[in-house]
Amino acid sequence: MDATRSKILTIVLFCVLLFQCKPPELSNACDGKSKGYALGSLIRFVTGDRSPSCLPSFDFQDLWGVFQAPSGDVGVNAMASYRDQIIIGGNFQLMGPSTGSAAYLQTSNGKVVPSRYCRYLKIVGTTSIAIPDGGGGFYIGGEFYSVQGENRYSVAHILPGCQVDRVFKVPRDIADARVIYSLALNGDHLYVGGNFTSWGDTSQKYLIRLNRYTGDIDTSFSVQNIDNSVFDLETQFNSLFVCGEFSQIAGIAKRGIAKVSLTNGTLDTSFNTVITSGTCLDLSLGTDSQGSPNLFIVGDLIAPSRNYALSVTPDGTLTNWNPNPNAQVNSVQQYQNKIFLGGAFTTINGGTVSSYLAAVNQDTGTLVTNNYALNAYVASLQVIENNLYMSGQFTIVKGIPRISMASLDLTDESVTLFNPNFEGVISNPGSSFLQAGNGVVFVTFDRSTVNVVPRNHFAVIDEYTGVPIEGTPNFDFPIKSMNVNGNRLFVGGTFTNIGGQSRTSFAILDLPHYQVSSTNVVLSGSPEIRTITSDESKVYAGGISLGTVNGQTRNGVFALNLSDLSLSNWNPDLGVGSSGESILVVNDLVFIGGSFTQINGVGGYQNLQAVDKLNGLRMDIPSSSTLPGGLVYSLAYANSKIYIGGFFSNITGVGSVGNAAVYDLGSRTFLQPNPVTAENMVNYVATYPDGNVFYGGSFANINGDTKYNTFGVYQSYTNSMSTWNAGFTNVVYTSMFKNGKYYLGGIFSVALRELNGGIVRSSLYE
């Protein structure tokens, strides 16, 4: 029985047992009032069925993002569509779901729980700590400013059902420098520790208490004159153990570890554990073999006769436990009679090899197990039931590949199948691991995604799921431009090899299987193809450092005949050293934008010119007396107007403009006044039938409004800027519209105030 049929039967059985609902009657399957229709819709929802049906369809797309590049800005430079697929090209090596820095992961394999069951948090920033709220939700802390598109500053409450709590809020830090490392819950109070020197309109620093329901600060709790960061908190009865980088509290020398009252923050002066230097990084309240409570303390601390790890009774008395590692310990956890240590150490007990992870005796600290074979340091540990979860900078555990996160089955200390597969290492303070239901853990980290898969500069995404398909070729260097014409995909960039086949900067892939065409268009030198477009008979391409194509001179731009992919006679000849940055076909004209000073060998035609479609002869549109005074990056057409973006401050004979202009083909004049001006260069312009004109670039404002930072939408029908503010953090380079949604790609990591790795889908109403 396949997985889908098994899932359907499970759902039906669930329905019958819990709701005593009857199986759907075939005669009523499309009757919206019938039980059959309701049950059929439920089954369609759970299974993700997209087949033609009278039942409703559901949008389950979890659009993956792009991550990591060998150099330069990571992002999507070009986008195209073929059938039910989204094709992207750019500068990236990995793809993964854009979860942000916390995710619900399946314990069986480390895969993220799909967003349709548990909406991604899409946290913008890093998440250092999470604790359970006692009711199925979590409190999280770190250095972030947004959760699920809602402004949340370093502390947030996640409700059961994977939704951010819209009631619980804390004020923004004025200096934007607040980092939360530790949280503890007691009654109606949430204790918050970290690196901050004020909180809202109070001067409280490093350790505060909040109302757990609203996030309001409770100033009746005040730890006086604490002088540095707090990294961990543990509660016992009416006491709060405080671990950190501080050296004094309330005017009394207290390095690294202290005990204060949960009621008001008063220092317990009788707790006198002595740390002579260094920092406490982690605490664990455990027991010795007799069941008596012990507080295990680790970090880069030095104490009398103790290095990096020690243990005390709740009153501060030093115990005999002394594992004596040779370097910093980042995390400590207890499981039965073992204490697990994770960190940067390579020996235990004064010289016994035990790299980065060790299990020691709970009474003495004597080594018990050291055969974990990690190849780099451990940042954090957490025991959940019979599993030890860990994160850090390792890529191997016991000979098994695990990038930055893994778990051990503590019944036999074998590496489990839990394999989140991050795009990079996890640094101290590491991660939190919390049980989030049967078979699911809630995990925090300082990365942007999990479950990454390799995709070198090129990927094809299933439109319905948002997940990249398998079997697509790898490009060795970035892609800059793409165009689909029929069953061919034309690709340009700086690449030299595609899936083992030599192709220099320009290639043709045969669809639908994305196989490299046998036709090899040979470009001389090391060109970069930045623009590709096509019409019914030709495909046009342009870029920089372009000299010859198939042995024939083509400066800046060239065209192939679609009939046989031979080099066309179309040859505008922009001159040696020129660049063709954008090509736009409008009826019988081909507009070329770029950096050039001639057309057809004739000077005086700079940066923008229309040529004919047959031979590339100039048309004096615009005339040589009205041309941009700088580089033209992008061209788009709508309603007899050419929308122009680039890096030019004036147009000859017209006057000053701000890196954007509109040319009216009907009157053959530039619009005045200029409807859109940008503070800095406009890299991208696109037009759509609904009247929207997209502007992307490195500008900080459009028409003086800083709301349009790097991106703005101009509504040509109303001659006004749209109020939609996407909150992009960097340049948009490409876009398209498909099935009622816009897709936008670029080098941004944030859009719609959510973590989105270089690509986002939007209706422009969020």
XYZ file of C-alpha atoms in Angstrom, residues 122-618:
497
model
C 10.405 33.021 9.755
C 12.332 34.771 12.525
C 14.516 37.617 11.305
C 17.713 37.384 13.342
C 19.173 34.721 15.605
C 17.417 32.769 18.342
C 19.590 31.711 21.284
C 17.188 30.275 23.817
C 13.740 28.721 24.148
C 11.872 27.423 27.167
C 8.457 25.733 27.455
C 5.540 27.868 28.626
C 3.887 24.914 30.378
C 0.922 24.861 28.010
C 2.337 23.582 24.743
C 3.969 26.815 23.620
C 7.387 28.405 24.051
C 9.143 31.594 25.016
C 12.086 32.439 22.769
C 14.950 34.881 23.127
C 17.821 36.050 20.988
C 18.745 38.911 18.708
C 15.761 39.246 16.385
C 13.198 41.860 15.431
C 10.440 39.989 13.646
C 8.496 36.730 14.063
C 5.961 35.677 11.400
C 6.009 39.223 10.075
C 5.156 40.737 13.479
C 7.571 43.125 15.177
C 9.088 41.300 18.135
C 12.274 42.517 19.754
C 14.545 39.812 21.194
C 11.806 38.095 23.238
C 8.597 36.505 21.962
C 5.953 34.011 22.971
C 5.014 31.204 20.577
C 1.556 29.792 21.189
C 0.525 26.169 20.699
C -0.239 25.776 17.013
C 2.969 27.504 15.898
C 1.617 31.066 16.057
C 3.280 34.115 17.556
C 1.412 35.549 20.548
C 0.034 38.941 19.473
C -0.539 40.062 23.055
C 2.907 39.402 24.525
C 5.243 42.241 23.460
C 8.409 43.866 24.766
C 9.724 47.320 23.803
C 12.321 47.839 21.125
C 15.824 48.496 22.378
C 16.757 52.056 21.506
C 20.301 51.092 20.535
C 19.187 47.907 18.717
C 21.907 46.086 20.636
C 19.899 43.840 22.943
C 20.774 40.128 22.924
C 18.876 37.612 25.063
C 20.742 34.471 26.124
C 18.638 33.050 28.956
C 15.021 32.704 30.061
C 13.384 31.172 33.124
C 9.708 30.865 34.017
C 8.315 30.877 37.530
C 4.632 31.397 38.209
C 3.414 34.481 36.378
C 6.950 35.754 35.879
C 9.387 35.417 33.000
C 13.024 36.084 33.947
C 15.171 37.386 31.092
C 18.972 37.524 31.013
C 21.360 38.688 28.338
C 23.404 41.608 27.118
C 21.429 44.851 27.421
C 21.959 48.059 29.361
C 18.375 49.323 29.535
C 14.847 48.032 29.069
C 12.192 50.317 27.691
C 12.082 53.443 29.821
C 13.915 51.781 32.727
C 17.632 51.565 33.468
C 17.493 47.891 34.434
C 20.178 45.877 32.702
C 21.393 42.326 32.051
C 18.649 40.621 34.131
C 14.974 41.603 34.433
C 11.547 40.139 35.144
C 8.542 40.380 32.820
C 4.860 39.644 33.126
C 4.572 36.309 31.309
C 1.254 37.238 29.679
C 1.868 40.804 28.473
C 5.663 41.201 28.357
C 5.531 44.289 30.612
C 8.555 44.774 32.842
C 8.115 44.152 36.572
C 10.355 46.678 38.309
C 9.679 45.180 41.762
C 12.354 42.662 40.791
C 15.743 44.369 40.463
C 19.236 42.894 40.553
C 21.250 45.892 41.607
C 24.488 46.919 39.885
C 25.087 43.745 37.915
C 27.880 44.766 35.577
C 27.847 42.372 32.603
C 25.976 39.788 30.563
C 23.882 36.894 31.863
C 24.149 33.612 29.918
C 22.015 31.133 31.858
C 19.413 30.920 34.623
C 18.212 28.075 36.854
C 15.479 28.210 39.491
C 15.167 26.275 42.738
C 12.472 26.977 45.298
C 12.588 30.749 45.830
C 16.065 31.190 44.377
C 17.415 32.064 40.957
C 20.919 30.920 40.028
C 22.542 33.408 37.655
C 25.403 32.473 35.307
C 27.297 34.971 33.175
C 30.171 37.317 32.508
C 29.581 39.683 35.423
C 32.141 40.363 38.140
C 29.985 42.043 40.767
C 26.379 42.415 41.950
C 25.076 44.986 44.442
C 28.590 46.240 45.028
C 29.811 42.785 46.058
C 32.365 40.809 44.046
C 30.534 37.933 42.348
C 32.302 36.562 39.304
C 30.351 34.389 36.918
C 27.895 32.782 39.329
C 25.436 34.178 41.873
C 22.204 33.379 43.653
C 19.398 35.921 43.973
C 15.868 35.998 45.324
C 13.125 35.133 42.821
C 10.893 37.565 44.675
C 12.824 40.809 44.384
C 16.319 40.104 43.000
C 18.153 40.574 46.293
C 21.593 38.953 46.320
C 22.047 35.886 48.521
C 25.376 36.764 50.134
C 25.720 33.339 51.741
C 26.242 31.707 48.331
C 30.000 32.072 47.927
C 31.233 29.925 45.080
C 34.617 31.340 44.080
C 35.543 31.803 40.404
C 38.822 33.625 40.035
C 38.586 34.424 36.304
C 36.577 33.736 33.178
C 32.887 33.349 32.456
C 30.075 30.984 33.323
C 28.346 29.830 30.123
C 25.917 27.120 31.226
C 24.258 25.636 34.303
C 22.505 22.362 34.968
C 20.681 21.602 38.187
C 21.189 17.862 38.652
C 21.986 15.345 41.364
C 24.775 13.213 42.723
C 24.483 9.440 43.059
C 22.670 9.852 46.394
C 19.978 12.019 44.822
C 21.197 15.207 46.470
C 20.930 18.330 44.286
C 24.094 19.601 42.638
C 24.558 22.642 40.446
C 26.934 21.872 37.566
C 28.718 24.998 36.277
C 30.739 25.238 33.046
C 32.391 27.861 30.843
C 35.833 29.304 30.289
C 36.076 29.827 34.034
C 38.980 29.166 36.367
C 38.387 28.385 40.044
C 40.688 27.130 42.812
C 41.662 23.575 41.816
C 38.977 23.584 39.122
C 39.255 24.477 35.430
C 36.322 25.049 33.043
C 33.874 22.848 35.006
C 32.850 22.527 38.640
C 29.891 21.587 40.751
C 28.452 23.000 43.975
C 25.604 22.211 46.325
C 22.683 24.711 46.335
C 24.343 26.622 49.192
C 27.531 27.096 47.140
C 29.728 24.404 48.693
C 32.231 22.949 46.223
C 31.843 19.197 45.577
C 34.468 16.618 44.608
C 33.265 16.557 40.985
C 36.270 17.565 38.852
C 36.362 16.467 35.171
C 39.303 18.822 34.533
C 38.933 19.472 30.765
C 41.731 21.343 29.020
C 39.589 24.069 27.403
C 36.246 25.816 27.467
C 33.053 23.872 28.151
C 29.964 25.344 26.484
C 27.197 23.076 27.725
C 26.397 20.532 30.440
C 23.561 17.986 30.769
C 22.813 15.051 33.055
C 21.453 11.659 32.025
C 21.050 9.105 34.780
C 24.505 8.741 36.401
C 26.378 10.517 33.602
C 27.171 14.160 33.101
C 27.653 15.133 29.453
C 30.033 17.966 28.626
C 30.261 19.683 25.250
C 32.719 22.354 24.236
C 36.097 23.178 22.751
C 38.177 20.826 24.950
C 40.201 17.898 23.587
C 41.141 16.133 26.853
C 39.430 15.231 30.136
C 40.840 14.296 33.571
C 44.098 16.082 32.941
C 45.123 14.452 29.655
C 42.793 11.677 28.473
C 41.787 12.321 24.881
C 38.110 13.215 24.559
C 37.485 15.726 21.811
C 34.561 18.132 22.162
C 32.115 15.730 23.881
C 32.531 13.560 26.938
C 30.425 11.608 29.434
C 31.778 11.715 32.992
C 30.750 10.268 36.348
C 28.216 12.390 38.254
C 30.141 12.188 41.554
C 33.785 12.441 40.585
C 33.933 13.694 37.001
C 35.944 10.643 35.939
C 35.647 9.910 32.235
C 33.015 7.300 31.301
C 32.785 7.596 27.504
C 34.948 9.442 24.977
C 34.369 7.694 21.643
C 32.051 10.224 20.002
C 34.587 11.160 17.305
C 33.456 14.716 16.612
C 35.677 16.855 14.410
C 34.849 20.289 15.880
C 33.412 21.900 18.977
C 29.996 21.417 20.544
C 27.990 24.550 21.289
C 24.992 23.096 23.107
C 23.562 19.879 24.552
C 20.080 18.844 25.629
C 18.754 15.563 26.939
C 15.170 14.760 25.919
C 13.928 11.394 27.179
C 16.588 8.917 25.971
C 18.208 11.165 23.381
C 21.082 13.621 23.602
C 20.697 16.459 21.111
C 23.726 18.562 20.210
C 24.665 21.482 17.989
C 27.979 23.078 17.111
C 30.603 23.386 14.419
C 31.112 19.687 13.750
C 30.396 17.898 10.478
C 31.062 14.317 11.645
C 29.756 12.334 14.641
C 31.086 8.795 15.105
C 32.064 8.704 11.452
C 28.580 9.703 10.255
C 28.088 13.028 8.420
C 26.059 15.481 10.478
C 26.376 19.195 9.725
C 26.085 21.231 12.935
C 23.340 19.181 14.606
C 22.823 15.556 15.632
C 21.365 13.312 18.289
C 22.529 10.193 20.105
C 20.320 7.383 21.341
C 21.517 7.196 24.933
C 20.452 3.588 25.365
C 23.389 2.548 23.177
C 24.940 5.959 22.280
C 24.409 5.378 18.568
C 23.913 8.268 16.147
C 20.201 8.505 15.288
C 18.642 9.330 11.913
C 17.920 12.880 13.122
C 19.747 14.956 10.492
C 18.560 18.563 10.027
C 21.460 19.314 7.646
C 22.189 23.032 8.080
C 23.802 25.359 5.563
C 26.594 26.236 7.973
C 28.004 25.752 11.447
C 26.252 26.741 14.657
C 28.260 28.930 16.981
C 28.068 29.358 20.726
C 25.637 29.946 22.487
C 24.252 27.241 20.243
C 20.726 25.867 20.261
C 17.783 24.997 22.449
C 16.010 21.668 22.013
C 12.522 21.249 23.462
C 9.972 18.509 23.128
C 7.052 19.816 21.071
C 4.759 16.814 20.908
C 5.004 13.241 19.804
C 7.889 12.902 17.380
C 8.662 16.626 17.154
C 11.298 18.865 18.741
C 11.361 22.655 18.721
C 14.893 23.818 17.916
C 16.534 27.254 17.939
C 19.762 28.181 16.146
C 21.766 31.000 14.573
C 21.128 29.921 10.968
C 18.386 30.837 8.468
C 17.308 27.443 7.185
C 17.446 23.677 7.676
C 17.191 20.600 5.430
C 19.354 22.200 2.748
C 20.040 20.544 -0.595
C 22.848 21.416 -3.036
C 21.832 23.540 -6.016
C 24.689 25.336 -7.718
C 23.461 28.628 -9.193
C 20.449 26.985 -10.851
C 17.237 25.411 -9.546
C 13.771 24.456 -10.701
C 10.996 24.824 -8.128
C 7.701 22.995 -8.153
C 5.112 25.772 -8.225
C 2.679 23.962 -5.929
C 5.067 22.849 -3.200
C 7.808 25.493 -3.447
C 10.430 22.722 -3.235
C 13.266 22.306 -5.793
C 12.952 19.287 -8.076
C 15.703 16.731 -8.533
C 17.848 16.111 -11.594
C 18.717 19.676 -12.610
C 22.269 20.570 -13.745
C 24.897 22.387 -11.704
C 26.548 25.571 -12.973
C 30.085 26.326 -11.814
C 29.616 30.116 -11.653
C 26.659 32.494 -11.274
C 23.745 32.938 -13.654
C 22.703 36.491 -14.536
C 19.887 36.085 -17.078
C 17.371 33.559 -18.430
C 14.664 33.350 -21.078
C 12.237 30.567 -22.030
C 11.149 30.256 -25.653
C 9.132 27.165 -26.532
C 10.976 24.112 -25.268
C 14.277 25.876 -24.827
C 15.762 27.707 -21.865
C 18.455 30.244 -22.706
C 20.844 30.992 -19.841
C 23.530 33.659 -19.441
C 26.086 34.491 -16.782
C 29.739 33.929 -15.963
C 29.743 30.110 -15.894
C 32.206 27.961 -17.830
C 30.845 24.490 -17.077
C 27.353 22.975 -16.762
C 27.076 19.467 -15.402
C 30.487 18.553 -16.762
C 29.987 20.173 -20.186
C 31.972 23.218 -21.278
C 29.835 26.312 -21.925
C 31.157 29.866 -21.685
C 28.674 32.389 -20.310
C 25.813 31.366 -22.614
C 23.972 28.058 -22.830
C 20.822 26.401 -24.102
C 18.939 23.821 -22.051
C 16.375 21.556 -23.679
C 13.061 21.319 -21.863
C 11.326 19.647 -20.126
C 14.335 17.771 -18.692
C 16.826 20.669 -18.469
C 19.471 18.857 -20.478
C 22.335 20.874 -21.940
C 21.753 21.308 -25.667
C 24.323 19.982 -28.098
C 24.428 23.470 -29.634
C 27.392 25.305 -28.186
C 27.468 29.037 -28.848
C 31.142 29.951 -28.490
C 31.888 33.341 -26.948
C 35.440 34.660 -26.874
C 37.270 35.878 -23.808
C 35.526 35.905 -20.423
C 32.222 37.654 -21.082
C 29.279 38.011 -18.708
C 25.869 37.717 -20.322
C 23.523 39.958 -18.350
C 20.370 40.064 -20.450
C 18.456 37.634 -22.678
C 15.097 38.114 -24.409
C 13.367 36.653 -27.451
C 10.620 37.148 -30.017
C 9.065 34.898 -32.628
C 12.261 34.531 -34.655
C 15.305 35.418 -32.571
C 16.820 35.218 -29.136
C 18.793 38.342 -28.182
C 21.602 38.499 -25.624
C 23.917 41.165 -24.235
C 26.579 41.667 -21.636
C 30.063 42.882 -20.873
C 33.433 41.858 -22.358
C 31.644 40.396 -25.366
C 33.822 40.430 -28.504
C 33.090 37.514 -30.803
C 30.335 34.915 -31.129
C 31.107 31.761 -33.100
C 34.149 33.557 -34.416
C 32.285 36.659 -35.679
C 32.575 40.117 -34.139
C 29.676 41.065 -31.908
C 30.348 43.966 -29.557
C 27.993 44.153 -26.582
C 25.013 42.258 -28.045
C 24.154 39.414 -30.431
C 21.198 37.342 -31.629
C 20.572 33.741 -32.666
C 17.990 32.539 -35.158
C 15.460 30.384 -33.332
C 14.904 28.196 -36.377
C 18.351 26.584 -36.277
C 20.199 28.421 -33.445
C 22.668 29.902 -35.927
C 24.203 33.322 -35.370
C 21.943 36.017 -36.809
C 23.062 38.920 -39.000
C 21.519 41.228 -36.397
C 24.518 43.277 -35.275
C 24.023 46.713 -33.703
C 27.798 46.823 -32.877
C 27.960 48.845 -29.661
C 31.730 49.221 -29.954
C 34.715 47.629 -28.266
C 34.467 47.687 -24.459
C 30.741 48.394 -24.499
C 28.027 46.569 -22.565
C 24.485 45.589 -23.377
C 22.687 45.484 -20.032
C 19.079 45.238 -21.178
C 17.287 44.322 -24.413
C 13.574 45.024 -24.965
C 11.562 44.027 -28.039
C 8.633 46.364 -28.823
C 6.752 45.581 -32.018
C 9.321 46.030 -34.808
C 11.883 47.730 -32.583
C 14.587 46.350 -30.342
C 15.653 48.746 -27.578
C 19.140 48.323 -26.136
C 20.201 49.808 -22.826
C 23.698 49.662 -21.440
C 27.012 51.443 -21.418
C 28.035 52.440 -24.950
C 28.744 55.518 -27.050
C 27.994 54.258 -30.547
C 25.571 52.224 -32.691
C 26.535 50.649 -36.037
C 29.984 52.208 -35.697
C 28.530 55.734 -35.492
C 29.325 57.770 -32.379
C 27.042 60.063 -30.437
C 24.515 57.405 -29.450
C 24.944 56.690 -25.784
C 23.436 54.189 -23.384
C 19.982 53.804 -24.986
C 18.860 53.244 -28.574
C 16.281 51.377 -30.644
C 17.389 49.328 -33.651
C 15.493 47.304 -36.214
C 14.843 43.575 -35.767
C 16.430 42.464 -39.031
C 19.972 43.839 -39.029
C 20.223 45.938 -35.855
C 20.273 49.314 -37.641
C 19.713 52.370 -35.436
